[in-house]
Short mmCIF file of C-alpha atoms in Angstrom, two decimals:
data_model
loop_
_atom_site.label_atom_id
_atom_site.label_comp_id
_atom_site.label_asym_id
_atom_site.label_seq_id
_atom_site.Cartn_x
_atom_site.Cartn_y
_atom_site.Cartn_z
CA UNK A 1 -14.49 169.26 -47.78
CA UNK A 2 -12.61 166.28 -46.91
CA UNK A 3 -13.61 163.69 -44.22
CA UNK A 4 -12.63 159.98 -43.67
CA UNK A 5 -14.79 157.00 -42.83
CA UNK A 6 -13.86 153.59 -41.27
CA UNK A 7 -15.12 150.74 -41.56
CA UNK A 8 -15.55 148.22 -38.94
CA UNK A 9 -15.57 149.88 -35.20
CA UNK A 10 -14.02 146.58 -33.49
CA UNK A 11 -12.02 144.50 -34.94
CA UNK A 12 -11.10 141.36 -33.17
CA UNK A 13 -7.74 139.36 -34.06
CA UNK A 14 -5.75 136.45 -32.64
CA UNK A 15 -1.93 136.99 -31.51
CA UNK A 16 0.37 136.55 -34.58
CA UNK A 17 -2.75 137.05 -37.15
CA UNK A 18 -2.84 139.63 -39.73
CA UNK A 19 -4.27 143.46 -38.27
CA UNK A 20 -6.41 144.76 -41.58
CA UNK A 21 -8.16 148.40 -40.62
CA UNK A 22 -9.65 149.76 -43.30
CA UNK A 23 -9.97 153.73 -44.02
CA UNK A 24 -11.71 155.60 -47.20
CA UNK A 25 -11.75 159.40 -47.73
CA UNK A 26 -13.17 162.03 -49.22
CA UNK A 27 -11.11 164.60 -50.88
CA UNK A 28 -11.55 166.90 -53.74
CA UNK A 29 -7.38 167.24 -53.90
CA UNK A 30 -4.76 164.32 -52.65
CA UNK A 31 -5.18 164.58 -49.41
CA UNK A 32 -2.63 164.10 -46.38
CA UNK A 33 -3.44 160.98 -44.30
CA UNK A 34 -3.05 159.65 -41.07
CA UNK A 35 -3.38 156.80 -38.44
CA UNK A 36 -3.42 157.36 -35.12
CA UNK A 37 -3.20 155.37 -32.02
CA UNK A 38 -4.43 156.00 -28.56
CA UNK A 39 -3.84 153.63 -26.38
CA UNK A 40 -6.09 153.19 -22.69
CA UNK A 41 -5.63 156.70 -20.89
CA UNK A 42 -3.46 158.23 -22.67
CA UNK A 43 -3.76 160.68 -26.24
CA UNK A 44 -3.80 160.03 -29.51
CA UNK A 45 -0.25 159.49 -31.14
CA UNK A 46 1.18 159.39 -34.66
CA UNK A 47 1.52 155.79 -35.97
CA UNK A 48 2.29 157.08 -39.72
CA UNK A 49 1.53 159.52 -42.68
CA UNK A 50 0.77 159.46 -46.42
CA UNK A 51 1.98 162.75 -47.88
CA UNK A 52 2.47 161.88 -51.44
CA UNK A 53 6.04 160.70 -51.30
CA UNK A 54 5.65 157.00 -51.67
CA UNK A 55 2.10 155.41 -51.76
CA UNK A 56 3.33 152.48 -49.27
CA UNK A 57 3.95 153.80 -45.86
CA UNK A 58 5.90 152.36 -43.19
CA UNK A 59 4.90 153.37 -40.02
CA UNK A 60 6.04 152.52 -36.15
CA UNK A 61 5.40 149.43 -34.44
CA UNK A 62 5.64 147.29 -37.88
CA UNK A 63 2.40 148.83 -39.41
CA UNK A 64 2.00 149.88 -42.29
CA UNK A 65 -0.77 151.90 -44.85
CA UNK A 66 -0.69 152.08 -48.37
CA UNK A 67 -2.73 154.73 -50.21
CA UNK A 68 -4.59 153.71 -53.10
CA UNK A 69 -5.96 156.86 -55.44
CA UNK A 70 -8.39 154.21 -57.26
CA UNK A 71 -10.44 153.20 -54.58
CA UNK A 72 -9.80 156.26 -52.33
CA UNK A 73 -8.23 154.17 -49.66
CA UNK A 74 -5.61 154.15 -46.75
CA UNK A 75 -5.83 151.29 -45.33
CA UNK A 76 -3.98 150.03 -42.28
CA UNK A 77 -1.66 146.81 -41.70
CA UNK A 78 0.41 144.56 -39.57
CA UNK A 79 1.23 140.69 -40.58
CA UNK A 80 1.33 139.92 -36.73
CA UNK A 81 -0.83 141.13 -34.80
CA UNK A 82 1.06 141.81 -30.73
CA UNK A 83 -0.81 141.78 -27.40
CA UNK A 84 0.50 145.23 -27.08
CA UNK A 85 -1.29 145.96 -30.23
CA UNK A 86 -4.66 146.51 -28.84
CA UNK A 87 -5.62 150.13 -28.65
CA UNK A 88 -7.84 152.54 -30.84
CA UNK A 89 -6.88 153.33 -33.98
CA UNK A 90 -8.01 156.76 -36.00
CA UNK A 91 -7.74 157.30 -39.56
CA UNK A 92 -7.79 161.23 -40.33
CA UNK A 93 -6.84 163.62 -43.28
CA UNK A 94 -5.34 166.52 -42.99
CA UNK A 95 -7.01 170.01 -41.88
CA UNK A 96 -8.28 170.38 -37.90
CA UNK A 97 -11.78 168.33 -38.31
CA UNK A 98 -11.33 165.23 -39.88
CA UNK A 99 -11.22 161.97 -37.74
CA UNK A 100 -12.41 158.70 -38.19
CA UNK A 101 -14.65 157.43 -35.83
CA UNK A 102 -12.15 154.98 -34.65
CA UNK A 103 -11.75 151.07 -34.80
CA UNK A 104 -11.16 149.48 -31.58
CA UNK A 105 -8.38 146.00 -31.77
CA UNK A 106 -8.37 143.32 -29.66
CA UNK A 107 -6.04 140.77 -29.60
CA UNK A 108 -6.73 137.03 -28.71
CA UNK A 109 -3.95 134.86 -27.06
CA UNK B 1 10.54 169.30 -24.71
CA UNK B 2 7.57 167.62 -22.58
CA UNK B 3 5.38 166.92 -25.57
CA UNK B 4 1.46 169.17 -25.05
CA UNK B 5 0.63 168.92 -21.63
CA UNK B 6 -3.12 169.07 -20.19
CA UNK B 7 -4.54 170.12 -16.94
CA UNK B 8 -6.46 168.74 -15.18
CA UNK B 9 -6.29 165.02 -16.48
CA UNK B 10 -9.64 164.88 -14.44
CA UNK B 11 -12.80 167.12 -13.18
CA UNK B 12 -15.72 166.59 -11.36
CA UNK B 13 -18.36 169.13 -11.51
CA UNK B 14 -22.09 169.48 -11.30
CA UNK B 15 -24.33 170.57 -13.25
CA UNK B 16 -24.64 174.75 -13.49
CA UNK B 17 -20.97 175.22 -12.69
CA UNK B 18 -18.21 176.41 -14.47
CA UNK B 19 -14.89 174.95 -15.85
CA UNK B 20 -11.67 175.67 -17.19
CA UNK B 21 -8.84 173.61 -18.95
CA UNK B 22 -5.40 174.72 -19.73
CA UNK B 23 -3.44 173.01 -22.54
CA UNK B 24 0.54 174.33 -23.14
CA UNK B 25 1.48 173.27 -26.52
CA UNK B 26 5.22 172.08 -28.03
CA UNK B 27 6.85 175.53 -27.35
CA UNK B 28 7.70 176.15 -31.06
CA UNK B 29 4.17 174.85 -32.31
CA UNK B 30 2.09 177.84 -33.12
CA UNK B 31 -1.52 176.10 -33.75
CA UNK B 32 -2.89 174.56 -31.11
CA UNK B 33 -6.13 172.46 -31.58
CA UNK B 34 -9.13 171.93 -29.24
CA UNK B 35 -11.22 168.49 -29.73
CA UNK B 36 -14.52 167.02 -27.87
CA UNK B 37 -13.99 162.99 -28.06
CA UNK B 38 -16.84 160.92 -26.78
CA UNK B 39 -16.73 156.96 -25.52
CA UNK B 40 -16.55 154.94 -29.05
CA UNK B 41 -16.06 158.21 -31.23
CA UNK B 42 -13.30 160.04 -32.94
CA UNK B 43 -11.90 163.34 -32.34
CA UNK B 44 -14.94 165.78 -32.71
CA UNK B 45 -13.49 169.51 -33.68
CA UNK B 46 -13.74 172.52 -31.35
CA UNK B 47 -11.78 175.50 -32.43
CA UNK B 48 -7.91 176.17 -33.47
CA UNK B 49 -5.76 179.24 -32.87
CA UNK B 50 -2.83 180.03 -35.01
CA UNK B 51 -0.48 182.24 -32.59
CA UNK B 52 -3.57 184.13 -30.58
CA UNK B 53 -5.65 184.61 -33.01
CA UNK B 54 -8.53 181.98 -32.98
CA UNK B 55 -8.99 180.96 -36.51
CA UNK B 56 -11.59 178.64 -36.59
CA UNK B 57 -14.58 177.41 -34.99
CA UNK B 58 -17.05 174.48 -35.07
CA UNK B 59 -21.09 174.42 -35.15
CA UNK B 60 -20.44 172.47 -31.94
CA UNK B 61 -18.79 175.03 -29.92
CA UNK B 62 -22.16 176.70 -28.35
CA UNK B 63 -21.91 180.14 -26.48
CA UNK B 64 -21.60 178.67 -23.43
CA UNK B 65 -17.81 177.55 -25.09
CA UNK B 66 -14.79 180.15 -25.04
CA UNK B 67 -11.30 179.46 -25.83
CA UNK B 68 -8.21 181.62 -25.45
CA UNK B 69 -4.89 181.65 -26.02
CA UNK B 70 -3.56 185.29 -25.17
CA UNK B 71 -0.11 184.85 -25.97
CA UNK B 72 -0.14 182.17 -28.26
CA UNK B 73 1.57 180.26 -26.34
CA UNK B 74 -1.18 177.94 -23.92
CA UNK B 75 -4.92 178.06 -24.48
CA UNK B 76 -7.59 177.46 -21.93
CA UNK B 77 -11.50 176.07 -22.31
CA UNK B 78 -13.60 177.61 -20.72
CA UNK B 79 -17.49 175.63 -20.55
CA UNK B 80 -19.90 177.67 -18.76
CA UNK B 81 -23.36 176.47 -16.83
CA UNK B 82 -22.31 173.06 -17.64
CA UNK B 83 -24.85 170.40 -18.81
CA UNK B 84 -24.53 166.59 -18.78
CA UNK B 85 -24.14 166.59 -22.52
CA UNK B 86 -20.70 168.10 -21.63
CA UNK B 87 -19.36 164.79 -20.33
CA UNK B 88 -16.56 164.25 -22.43
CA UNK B 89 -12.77 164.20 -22.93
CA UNK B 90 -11.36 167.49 -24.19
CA UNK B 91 -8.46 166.72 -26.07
CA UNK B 92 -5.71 170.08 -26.95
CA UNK B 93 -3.12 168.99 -30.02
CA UNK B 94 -0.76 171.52 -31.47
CA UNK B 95 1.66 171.95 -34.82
CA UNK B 96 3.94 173.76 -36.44
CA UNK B 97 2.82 175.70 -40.04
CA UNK B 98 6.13 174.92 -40.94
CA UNK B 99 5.52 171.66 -40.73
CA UNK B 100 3.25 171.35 -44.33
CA UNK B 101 1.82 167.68 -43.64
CA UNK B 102 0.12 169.25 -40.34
CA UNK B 103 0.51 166.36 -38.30
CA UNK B 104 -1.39 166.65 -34.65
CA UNK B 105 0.79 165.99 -30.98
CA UNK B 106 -1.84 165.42 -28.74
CA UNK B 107 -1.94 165.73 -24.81
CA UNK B 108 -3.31 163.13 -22.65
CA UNK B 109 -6.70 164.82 -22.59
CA UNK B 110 -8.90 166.26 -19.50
CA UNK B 111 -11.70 163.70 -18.44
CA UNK B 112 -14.76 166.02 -17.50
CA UNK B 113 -17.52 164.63 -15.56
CA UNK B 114 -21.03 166.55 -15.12
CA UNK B 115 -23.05 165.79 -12.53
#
C-alpha cells in the first residue's frame, strides 16, 4: 500500500525566508507524488507532480519538490517565502486514499 | 469548463436527519472521488466511481453512507440519521483515466454541521 507522512503540522516562516515542507512515502513501486494547496475556504488545488520524468519539479507559484529515491522523500520548497503563501499544504501519492495530514504555513511580516 | 462544482457549500442539520450533497465533475472526467476532511487533517477517503460504477469503498463509509452517480456524470452523498461525528467537510474531486499520473480537481467542498 502506499501512504505519505509529513512532518511538521505548522510551520511558521518570516516574509522573504526559505518555505522547507517536508514529505516521506511509502511505496512498494515509484510512486506518483503530489503537493497540494488549499487555501482558506476554498479546495484543494494542484501546486505540482513527480511522475518520474525529472526528479526536480517545478511547480506554480515558484515552489518547487524534488524526489529523492534514497531517502524516500518529496520534499517541498520556495527560497522566499510570500504573504500570499500561507495556506495548507498536502503531500499525497497517487491512488484515491493517500493524503498527508497537512502542514499549515504562516508567514511573518 | 467550470472546474467540479459542489452543492451546498454549507448545511445545517440536526442530529437524526438526513442529507444529501451533489458534486458535478469536469464533464470529460470519468472518476469522481468522495473525501471526509476534518479541522487540522488531510483528505480522509470515502468511495470513487469510475463512470457509474462505484469502484471502491473505505472502512469509513458506515451504512448509514450511500453514494451514487447514475449516469456517471454527478454523484450525490447521501448521510443518513446523522450523528455529530459527521461534522465535517465533504470534499468531491474527479479525473480522467486517460490522464495516467491521476491527478485530483477538487471542488470547494460542502461544510456540514450536525447539531
Amino acid at each position: 500500500a502506499q501512504s505519505v507522512t509529513q512532518l511538521g503540522s505548522h510551520v511558521s516562516v518570516s516574509e522573504g525566508a526559505l518555505v522547507l515542507l517536508r514529505c516521506n512515502y511509502s511505496s512498494s513501486v515509484p510512486p506518483y507524488l503530489f503537493w497540494y494547496v488549499q487555501y482558506p475556504n476554498q479546495g484543494l488545488q494542484l501546486l505540482l507532480k513527480y511522475t518520474s520524468a525529472a526528479t526536480l519539479v517545478k511547480g506554480i507559484n515558484g515552489f518547487e519538490a524534488e524526489f529523492k529515491k534514497s531517502e524516500t522523500s518529496f520534499h517541498l520548497t520556495k527560497p522566499s517565502a510570500h504573504m500570499s503563501d500561507a495556506a495548507e499544504y498536502f503531500c499525497a501519492v497517487s491512488g484515491p486514499g493517500s493524503f498527508g495530514a497537512g502542514t499549515t504555513v504562516t508567514v511573518r511580516a | 469548463d467550470t472546474g467540479v462544482s459542489q452543492d451546498p457549500r454549507h448545511k445545517i442539520t440536526k442530529r437524526g436527519q438526513n442529507v444529501t450533497f451533489r458534486c458535478d465533475p469536469i464533464s470529460e472526467h470519468n472518476r469522481l472521488y468522495w473525501y471526509r476532511q476534518t479541522l487540522g487533517q488531510g483528505p480522509e477517503f470515502l468511495t470513487y466511481f469510475q463512470n457509474e460504477a462505484q469502484l471502491e469503498k473505505s472502512r469509513l463509509l458506515s451504512d448509514r453512507f450511500s453514494a451514487e452517480r447514475p449516469k456517471g456524470s454527478f454523484s450525490t452523498l447521501e448521510i443518513q440519521r446523522t450523528e455529530q461525528g459527521d461534522s465535517a467537510m465533504y470534499l468531491c474531486a474527479s479525473s480522467s483515466s486517460r490522464d495516467r499520473d491521476e491527478k485530483l480537481f477538487f471542488g470547494s467542498g460542502t461544510q456540514l454541521s450536525v447539531l
